[in-house]
Amino acid sequence: MIRERHDLVIVGGGPAGLAAAAAAREAGCDDLLLIERDRNLGGILNQCIHDGFGIHAFKEALSGPEYADRFIRKVQSLGICVMEKTIVLELSKEKILRVSREGETKEIEAKSVVLAMGCRERTRGALSIPGHRPAGVYTAGMVQNLVNLENIMPGKHVVILGSGDIGLIMARRLTLEGAKVEAVFEVLPYSSGLNRNIRQCLDDYGIPLYLATTVIDIHGPNGRLEGVTVAQVDEKRRPVKGTERFVPCDTLLLSVGLIPENELTRGAGITIDEATQGAFVDDSLMTKIPGVFACGNVLHVHDLVDFVSIEAARAGRNAALYAAGRHSSGTEGIAVKAGRGVRYVVPQRVSHGEDVSLAFRVTDPSRDRVIEVSDGERVIKTSREARLHPAEMVWLNLGTVDLNVIKSLEVRVR
Amino acid sequence: MEHSFDVLVIGGGVVGNAIARELSRFHLKTAVLEKAPDVGLGTSCRNSGVLHSGINYQPGTLRAALAVRGNSMMDTICSELKVKIKRIGKLTTALDEDELPGLRQLMDQGTANGVPGLKILDCAAMQKIQPGVEGIAAIWSPTSAITSPYGLTIALADNACANGVSYFLRCEVCRIEKEGKKFTVRTRDGKKFAAGLVINSSGLASGRISAMGGVTEGNNGESLKIWPCRGEYYVLDKRLDGMLKTLIYPVPGTKDAGLGIHLTPTVDGNILIGPSANYLSDDMSEDYKVTASVLEELRRAGQSLLPNLKVSDFIRNFAGNRPKRTSPAEGGNEDFVIEEAREVKGFINLVGIESPGLTSAPAIAEMVRDLVSNHIPLREKEDFVAERPGFAAHFCELPIQEQERLIQEDPEYGEIICRCEKITKREIRDAIENPLGARTLVSIKYRARNGMGRCQGGFCTPRIVRMLRDEYGFEVEDYLYREAGSNLFVGNVREGEGK
């Protein structure tokens, strides 16, 4: 088999891979290959034609393709080698990637690798929604692709299950294209999407959002979806008898969560954090295999692409340093724990201690709270938050962490 | 216009296609009439995919004889037709002393049926085959195997078609008349077929089609009524591939409608949990709903059988309906009815072909061939081709050197369309261009395996939609999920910009 060698290979040409590539190049990595499985760079941003991207990164509201374009231009102007329509089939511990594309399959040996494969949508099967299996039940992101890129209208009467951001965006999008969006149902007692999306995508169009309510049956005995039965749920998410009602619709969109796509990561033997469904990483975003880094939605599902770009740039820089032999594996380091009220923290380990930035999500919505970072004995950092919500990531910069002094870290909500 | 044939096969399930393929060895004009837009969309694609050894059926019954014979034919058939088969064997386990008599009885029955290689194993021997398996003793039946039930069904049809059998998809039979020695069969879409022989292999509809053909009861006065009995399944993620070395079944109770909820590995590396057994009313015979209560039961059963099962391992669920001849009150099973109706000469009736129908299919086909030969002298064709082109494995399962060679031959083998199952563009193209002309999304999926992985088609569906439009001229109304009426889309977002 053909064998190529590169200093750095970046797997995935979405927002994370693009930002990582640009940052790695700027950090001095010349021999760098960016691999993208789709026709074009940009990843899921290409189908996100709504605006609201870049408010943090560029201080202006861009559409997804515009946001992607800024990075694509940068990658092009930096002369980064891009391989499109190419899929990475395997990654080994030795950092050998097997790739496949039209006309060839080959191995690429890399000194350093950045994993930026993004995430996939949770499906009906994963939710175990009972009922028929008619046409008309789709994940929200797939419909976004069909509507925005392929000019295909999936249905006219739409019910959305799950208040994830893609579902909310699609509620507005399908309404604008003439569909009637009957309602959004969310099994949790609070929305899973960003507040601004609830206002701009549902409230502004009079689309009702029913919390603590879910779809318990799918009706479509004749091939196409004819309606769903919804019911309220109790605190254990079990349907409450007597609250069932039938909602006629020809389309059910599922916006019920995203799952980092870590099949390559697992295949390489990298340990996955059950809480994030992404790799365990240290503060340089390096996984347990030295020289393999992860960033973006493959590491943990982000709320805003701006933060993906920032995180990915860090991974790209460190990967470039590693390839140049200038990035140490660090010390064994210290564990970062998710304490009370915190679902997960990334990174899970601090082993370098410079410019440490923590990203995390809370378990429950709350107001007027204090985030505390403790070293086990004393609180080393606090941050007052007017509003905390599981749908929104929280970022906290700790600056330098002296690993000779601090022996553990825990993030909690007080 | 009237289409004239020697033999009409009603129903394109695994049995109908096995018959069609068997008849295609001879100088006969045969047609298969299938109401769905593809073959095998009923019971044939909705089962465990197990090739049974034949120990579970009473000696002297058709089920016993045909399962043993059918099982013995499968290696040749699967090798000729490029269908996956794995002889993984089966442990029928007794959990305690109380189940030992049942186990011994089953052993005697299997021996009487002529099942090869049966052995009673003690606990230690069972552990060697499947570490961790529960029970104090088991019957080991080495001929038990797994295959792809839809793969086999499609392969039989492809090969029959290649050997000259005509396939009429979307042709639902609505009237059967007989005048002299000639049958006239009409379909809902207005087609008219004439033939001297009609074979009713319509599975769940076999009772109805019997009645339509004027057959009111079996030759021995049996009822031909079908009692649909639903079985629900879960499909588990490939993460668990390799955990099951063999099939493991409990000793069945005689009143059970099926063989009990158990784990079945598939030839593609998933594990199935199921099937349940719940009778349905007649009007729901082809209703494939999955239900909350059964799914919960299956999840519980699965978690007790595989303790480290995670919620994310459940990637899909589905239901299939057994065409049973026993009512819920009777329970258990009745034998297959396979005979030329005494009341209506030339009407070959196959009723109640439930489990082990998949295993028995090739043996049933031989039996039907003999019934046909009573009417038409069979002359073998010299140009019959038993081999189906291609390979049984999916491209990604081939050795790397073979993959490299094939990519040189066709660059589209290098392009992956379905990322979860690593299915290539060439494989999708082969599936789209299948000889039967079936073009639904499910038709492509059952042939190429795209969309059967973790994302369940979330990423590859748009790519296949695009391919069908750009390379096969699909309009937005042409996309069907499965059956007639299962249109995937309602139109274009902006008209005039469809292409």
Coordinates of C-alpha atoms in Angstrom, one line a residue, chain A:
Chain A
M1 CA 0.0 0.0 0.0
I2 CA 1.1 3.5 -0.8
R3 CA 2.5 5.3 2.3
E4 CA 2.8 9.1 2.6
R5 CA 4.3 11.0 5.4
H6 CA 3.2 14.4 6.9
D7 CA 4.1 16.3 10.0
L8 CA 0.5 17.0 10.8
V9 CA -2.8 15.6 9.5
I10 CA -6.0 17.2 10.5
V11 CA -9.1 15.0 10.2
G12 CA -12.1 17.0 9.3
G13 CA -12.5 20.3 7.3
G14 CA -15.4 21.8 9.3
P15 CA -15.0 24.8 11.6
A16 CA -12.7 22.9 14.0
G17 CA -10.4 21.5 11.3
L18 CA -10.2 24.8 9.5
A19 CA -9.3 26.8 12.6
A20 CA -6.8 24.1 13.7
A21 CA -5.2 24.0 10.3
A22 CA -4.8 27.8 10.1
A23 CA -3.4 28.0 13.6
A24 CA -1.0 25.1 13.0
R25 CA 0.3 26.8 9.8
E26 CA 0.7 30.1 11.7
A27 CA 2.6 28.3 14.4
G28 CA 5.1 27.2 11.8
C29 CA 4.0 23.8 10.6
D30 CA 4.7 23.6 6.9
D31 CA 3.9 20.0 6.1
L32 CA 0.3 19.9 6.9
L33 CA -2.6 18.0 5.4
L34 CA -6.3 18.8 5.9
I35 CA -8.6 15.9 5.1
E36 CA -12.3 16.5 4.4
R37 CA -14.8 13.7 3.6
D38 CA -17.4 15.9 1.8
R39 CA -17.1 17.7 -1.5
N40 CA -16.2 21.1 0.1
L41 CA -14.6 22.4 3.2
G42 CA -16.9 24.0 5.8
G43 CA -18.6 21.0 7.3
I44 CA -22.1 21.5 8.7
L45 CA -21.7 25.3 8.4
N46 CA -22.5 24.9 4.7
Q47 CA -26.1 24.0 5.4
C48 CA -26.5 26.6 8.2
I49 CA -27.7 29.5 6.1
H50 CA -29.2 31.4 9.0
D51 CA -27.1 34.1 10.6
G52 CA -25.8 34.5 14.1
F53 CA -22.3 33.0 13.6
G54 CA -19.2 35.0 14.5
I55 CA -20.7 37.4 17.0
H56 CA -17.9 36.5 19.4
A57 CA -15.1 35.8 16.9
F58 CA -15.7 38.6 14.4
K59 CA -18.1 40.9 16.3
E60 CA -20.6 40.6 13.5
A61 CA -23.4 38.2 12.6
L62 CA -22.5 36.0 9.7
S63 CA -24.3 33.1 8.0
G64 CA -22.8 29.6 8.3
P65 CA -21.3 29.6 4.8
E66 CA -19.9 33.2 5.4
Y67 CA -18.3 32.1 8.6
A68 CA -16.8 29.1 7.0
D69 CA -15.6 31.1 4.0
R70 CA -13.5 33.4 6.2
F71 CA -11.6 30.3 7.4
I72 CA -11.5 28.6 4.0
R73 CA -9.9 31.7 2.5
K74 CA -7.4 31.8 5.3
V75 CA -6.6 28.1 4.8
Q76 CA -6.2 28.8 1.1
S77 CA -4.1 31.9 1.5
L78 CA -1.8 30.0 3.8
G79 CA -1.3 27.4 1.1
I80 CA -2.5 24.5 3.2
C81 CA -2.8 21.2 1.4
V82 CA -6.4 20.1 1.4
M83 CA -7.7 16.6 0.4
E84 CA -11.4 16.7 -0.2
K85 CA -13.8 13.8 -0.8
T86 CA -11.5 11.7 1.3
I87 CA -12.4 9.7 4.3
V88 CA -10.2 8.4 7.1
L89 CA -11.1 4.8 7.7
E90 CA -8.7 4.0 10.5
L91 CA -6.3 5.6 12.8
S92 CA -3.7 3.5 14.6
K93 CA -1.8 4.2 17.9
E94 CA 1.3 4.8 15.8
K95 CA -0.6 7.7 14.0
I96 CA -0.9 5.9 10.7
L97 CA -4.1 6.8 9.0
R98 CA -5.8 4.7 6.3
V99 CA -7.7 7.0 3.9
S100 CA -9.9 6.3 1.0
R101 CA -11.0 8.4 -1.9
E102 CA -12.2 8.0 -5.4
G103 CA -9.6 5.9 -7.1
E104 CA -7.3 5.2 -4.2
T105 CA -6.8 3.9 -0.7
K106 CA -3.6 4.7 1.1
E107 CA -1.8 5.1 4.4
I108 CA -0.5 8.3 5.8
E109 CA 2.0 8.4 8.6
A110 CA 1.8 11.6 10.7
K111 CA 3.9 13.0 13.5
S112 CA 0.9 14.7 14.9
V113 CA -2.9 14.4 14.3
V114 CA -5.8 16.7 15.1
L115 CA -9.2 14.9 15.3
A116 CA -11.9 17.3 14.2
M117 CA -14.7 15.0 12.9
G118 CA -17.6 16.7 14.5
C119 CA -20.7 15.0 15.6
R120 CA -23.8 13.2 14.4
E121 CA -27.5 13.5 15.4
R122 CA -29.2 11.2 17.8
T123 CA -31.8 9.1 15.9
R124 CA -35.3 7.7 16.5
G125 CA -33.8 4.3 17.1
A126 CA -31.7 5.7 20.0
L127 CA -34.8 7.2 21.6
S128 CA -36.8 4.0 21.1
I129 CA -39.9 5.9 20.1
P130 CA -42.6 3.2 19.5
G131 CA -45.0 3.2 16.5
H132 CA -44.9 2.7 12.8
R133 CA -41.9 3.4 10.6
P134 CA -43.3 5.6 7.9
A135 CA -41.5 8.1 5.6
G136 CA -41.6 11.5 7.2
V137 CA -39.5 11.0 10.3
Y138 CA -36.2 12.7 9.9
T139 CA -33.4 14.2 12.0
A140 CA -33.4 18.0 11.9
G141 CA -29.9 18.3 10.5
M142 CA -30.7 16.0 7.6
V143 CA -33.7 18.1 6.7
Q144 CA -31.6 21.2 7.0
N145 CA -29.3 19.7 4.4
L146 CA -32.1 18.7 2.1
V147 CA -33.9 22.0 2.3
N148 CA -30.9 24.3 2.2
L149 CA -28.6 22.5 -0.1
E150 CA -30.8 20.2 -2.2
N151 CA -34.0 22.3 -2.6
I152 CA -36.1 19.5 -1.3
M153 CA -39.2 20.1 0.9
P154 CA -39.8 17.2 3.2
G155 CA -43.3 18.0 4.3
K156 CA -46.0 20.5 5.0
H157 CA -47.2 19.9 8.5
V158 CA -44.4 19.5 10.9
V159 CA -44.0 18.5 14.5
I160 CA -40.6 18.9 16.1
L161 CA -39.4 16.7 18.9
G162 CA -36.6 18.2 21.0
S163 CA -35.8 21.8 21.4
G164 CA -32.2 21.5 20.3
D165 CA -30.9 24.5 18.3
I166 CA -31.1 22.8 14.9
G167 CA -34.7 21.9 15.5
L168 CA -35.5 25.5 16.5
I169 CA -33.7 26.9 13.5
M170 CA -35.6 24.5 11.2
A171 CA -38.9 25.4 12.8
R172 CA -38.4 29.0 11.5
R173 CA -36.8 27.8 8.2
L174 CA -39.7 25.5 7.3
T175 CA -42.3 28.1 8.4
L176 CA -40.6 30.6 6.0
E177 CA -40.9 28.1 3.2
G178 CA -44.6 27.6 3.7
A179 CA -44.8 24.7 6.0
K180 CA -47.0 24.8 9.1
V181 CA -45.0 23.9 12.2
E182 CA -47.5 22.7 14.6
A183 CA -45.4 22.7 17.8
V184 CA -42.1 21.8 19.4
F185 CA -42.2 19.2 22.2
E186 CA -39.4 18.9 24.7
V187 CA -39.2 16.0 27.2
L188 CA -37.2 18.1 29.7
P189 CA -38.8 20.8 31.8
Y190 CA -36.6 23.4 30.1
S191 CA -35.5 24.0 26.6
S192 CA -32.3 22.4 25.2
G193 CA -31.7 25.3 22.8
L194 CA -30.3 28.7 23.2
N195 CA -32.7 31.4 24.6
R196 CA -32.2 33.6 21.6
N197 CA -33.3 30.8 19.3
I198 CA -36.5 30.2 21.3
R199 CA -37.3 33.9 20.8
Q200 CA -36.3 34.4 17.2
C201 CA -37.4 31.0 15.8
L202 CA -40.5 30.1 17.8
D203 CA -41.9 33.1 19.6
D204 CA -41.6 35.4 16.6
Y205 CA -43.6 32.9 14.5
G206 CA -46.2 31.9 17.1
I207 CA -44.9 28.3 17.2
P208 CA -45.7 26.8 20.6
L209 CA -43.1 25.0 22.7
Y210 CA -44.4 22.4 25.1
L211 CA -42.0 21.4 27.9
A212 CA -42.1 18.1 29.8
T213 CA -43.9 16.6 26.8
T214 CA -42.8 13.9 24.4
V215 CA -43.9 11.8 21.4
I216 CA -45.0 8.4 22.6
D217 CA -46.4 7.0 19.3
I218 CA -45.8 7.4 15.6
H219 CA -48.7 6.8 13.3
G220 CA -48.2 5.9 9.6
P221 CA -49.8 2.6 8.6
N222 CA -49.9 3.7 5.0
G223 CA -46.4 4.6 4.3
R224 CA -46.2 8.3 5.2
L225 CA -46.5 9.8 8.6
E226 CA -50.1 10.7 9.5
G227 CA -49.6 12.0 13.1
V228 CA -48.0 11.5 16.4
T229 CA -49.3 10.9 19.9
V230 CA -47.8 13.2 22.5
A231 CA -48.0 13.0 26.3
Q232 CA -46.8 15.0 29.2
V233 CA -44.1 13.3 31.3
D234 CA -43.4 13.1 35.0
E235 CA -40.1 14.0 36.7
K236 CA -38.7 10.6 35.7
R237 CA -39.7 11.3 32.0
R238 CA -42.5 8.7 32.0
P239 CA -45.6 9.5 30.1
V240 CA -48.5 10.6 32.3
K241 CA -51.7 8.7 31.7
G242 CA -54.6 10.8 30.5
T243 CA -52.5 13.5 29.0
E244 CA -52.1 11.8 25.6
R245 CA -53.3 13.7 22.5
F246 CA -53.0 13.1 18.8
V247 CA -51.3 15.7 16.6
P248 CA -51.8 15.3 12.9
C249 CA -48.6 15.9 10.9
D250 CA -46.8 14.6 7.8
T251 CA -43.3 15.2 9.2
L252 CA -41.6 14.7 12.5
L253 CA -38.2 16.3 13.0
L254 CA -36.0 15.0 15.7
S255 CA -33.7 17.5 17.4
V256 CA -32.8 15.4 20.3
G257 CA -29.1 15.7 20.8
L258 CA -25.8 15.4 19.1
I259 CA -23.2 12.7 19.6
P260 CA -19.5 13.3 19.0
E261 CA -18.3 11.0 16.2
N262 CA -15.5 9.1 17.8
E263 CA -15.3 5.9 16.0
L264 CA -11.8 6.7 14.7
T265 CA -10.8 7.8 18.2
R266 CA -12.1 4.5 19.8
G267 CA -10.4 2.5 17.1
A268 CA -7.1 4.0 18.0
G269 CA -7.7 3.0 21.6
I270 CA -8.2 6.5 23.0
T271 CA -10.4 6.5 26.1
I272 CA -13.7 8.2 25.8
D273 CA -15.3 10.3 28.6
E274 CA -18.8 9.0 29.2
A275 CA -20.0 12.5 30.1
T276 CA -18.8 14.3 27.0
Q277 CA -18.7 11.3 24.6
G278 CA -15.4 12.7 23.5
A279 CA -11.8 11.9 24.2
F280 CA -10.1 12.6 27.6
V281 CA -7.7 15.4 26.9
D282 CA -5.2 17.5 28.8
D283 CA -5.0 21.3 28.8
S284 CA -3.2 21.2 25.5
L285 CA -6.1 19.2 24.1
M286 CA -3.9 16.2 23.6
T287 CA -5.5 12.8 24.1
K288 CA -3.8 9.9 25.8
I289 CA -1.9 9.1 22.6
P290 CA 1.0 11.6 22.5
G291 CA 0.6 13.8 19.4
V292 CA -3.1 13.1 18.8
F293 CA -5.2 16.1 19.7
A294 CA -9.0 16.6 19.6
C295 CA -11.1 19.7 19.3
G296 CA -14.6 21.0 18.3
N297 CA -17.7 18.9 18.4
V298 CA -15.8 15.6 18.3
L299 CA -14.4 16.6 21.7
H300 CA -17.6 17.9 23.2
V301 CA -20.7 19.3 21.7
H302 CA -20.4 23.1 21.6
D303 CA -23.2 25.7 21.6
L304 CA -21.5 28.3 19.4
V305 CA -19.1 27.8 16.5
D306 CA -17.1 30.8 17.7
F307 CA -15.9 28.7 20.6
V308 CA -15.1 25.8 18.4
S309 CA -12.8 28.0 16.4
I310 CA -11.0 29.2 19.5
E311 CA -10.6 25.8 21.0
A312 CA -9.5 24.3 17.6
A313 CA -6.8 27.0 17.2
R314 CA -5.3 25.9 20.5
A315 CA -5.3 22.3 19.4
G316 CA -3.8 23.2 16.0
R317 CA -1.0 25.3 17.6
N318 CA -0.1 22.5 20.1
A319 CA -0.2 19.9 17.3
A320 CA 2.2 22.0 15.3
L321 CA 4.5 22.3 18.3
Y322 CA 4.4 18.6 18.9
A323 CA 5.2 17.8 15.3
A324 CA 8.2 20.1 15.6
G325 CA 9.3 18.3 18.7
R326 CA 8.6 21.4 20.8
H327 CA 5.5 20.2 22.8
S328 CA 6.1 17.9 25.7
S329 CA 3.6 15.4 26.9
G330 CA 3.7 17.4 30.1
T331 CA 3.6 15.9 33.5
E332 CA 1.1 13.2 34.6
G333 CA -0.9 16.3 35.6
I334 CA -3.9 16.7 37.8
A335 CA -7.5 15.7 37.3
V336 CA -10.2 18.2 36.7
K337 CA -13.4 17.1 38.2
A338 CA -17.0 18.1 37.5
G339 CA -18.4 18.9 41.0
R340 CA -21.9 19.7 42.1
G341 CA -24.2 21.1 39.4
V342 CA -21.6 20.5 36.6
R343 CA -22.1 17.8 34.0
Y344 CA -18.6 17.8 32.6
V345 CA -15.4 19.8 32.3
V346 CA -13.0 19.8 29.4
P347 CA -10.1 19.3 29.7
Q348 CA -10.3 16.5 32.1
R349 CA -6.6 16.8 33.0
V350 CA -4.2 19.7 33.4
S351 CA -0.6 18.7 32.7
H352 CA 1.0 21.8 31.4
G353 CA -0.6 24.5 33.5
E354 CA -0.1 27.5 31.1
D355 CA -3.1 29.6 30.0
V356 CA -5.5 27.0 31.3
S357 CA -9.1 27.4 29.9
L358 CA -11.9 25.3 31.2
A359 CA -15.1 24.6 29.2
F360 CA -18.1 23.0 30.9
R361 CA -21.9 22.6 31.1
V362 CA -24.2 22.7 34.1
T363 CA -26.7 20.1 34.9
D364 CA -29.7 22.3 35.6
P365 CA -31.0 25.8 34.8
S366 CA -30.5 28.3 37.6
R367 CA -30.1 32.1 38.3
D368 CA -27.7 34.2 40.3
R369 CA -25.1 31.5 41.0
V370 CA -21.4 31.5 41.7
I371 CA -19.1 29.1 39.8
E372 CA -16.2 28.0 42.0
V373 CA -13.0 26.3 41.0
S374 CA -11.5 24.5 44.0
D375 CA -8.1 22.9 44.4
G376 CA -9.5 20.5 46.9
E377 CA -8.8 22.7 49.9
R378 CA -9.5 26.3 48.8
V379 CA -11.4 28.1 46.2
I380 CA -8.9 29.5 43.6
K381 CA -11.4 31.1 41.3
T382 CA -15.0 32.3 41.3
S383 CA -17.3 33.7 38.7
R384 CA -20.7 35.2 39.3
E385 CA -23.3 34.1 36.7
A386 CA -26.7 35.8 36.4
R387 CA -28.0 32.8 34.4
L388 CA -26.8 29.3 33.9
H389 CA -28.4 26.8 31.5
P390 CA -27.5 23.3 30.4
A391 CA -27.8 24.4 26.7
E392 CA -25.0 27.0 27.1
M393 CA -21.4 26.2 27.6
V394 CA -19.5 28.1 30.3
W395 CA -15.9 29.1 29.8
L396 CA -13.5 30.0 32.5
N397 CA -9.9 31.1 32.1
L398 CA -7.6 30.1 35.0
G399 CA -4.5 31.5 33.6
T400 CA -1.4 29.8 34.9
V401 CA -2.0 26.8 37.2
D402 CA 1.1 26.0 39.2
L403 CA 1.2 22.2 39.2
N404 CA 3.8 22.2 42.0
V405 CA 1.2 23.7 44.3
I406 CA -2.2 22.7 43.0
K407 CA -2.9 19.0 43.1
S408 CA -6.5 18.8 41.9
L409 CA -9.2 20.9 40.4
E410 CA -13.0 20.8 40.8
V411 CA -15.6 23.0 39.2
R412 CA -18.9 23.4 41.0
V413 CA -22.0 25.6 41.1
R414 CA -22.8 27.3 44.4

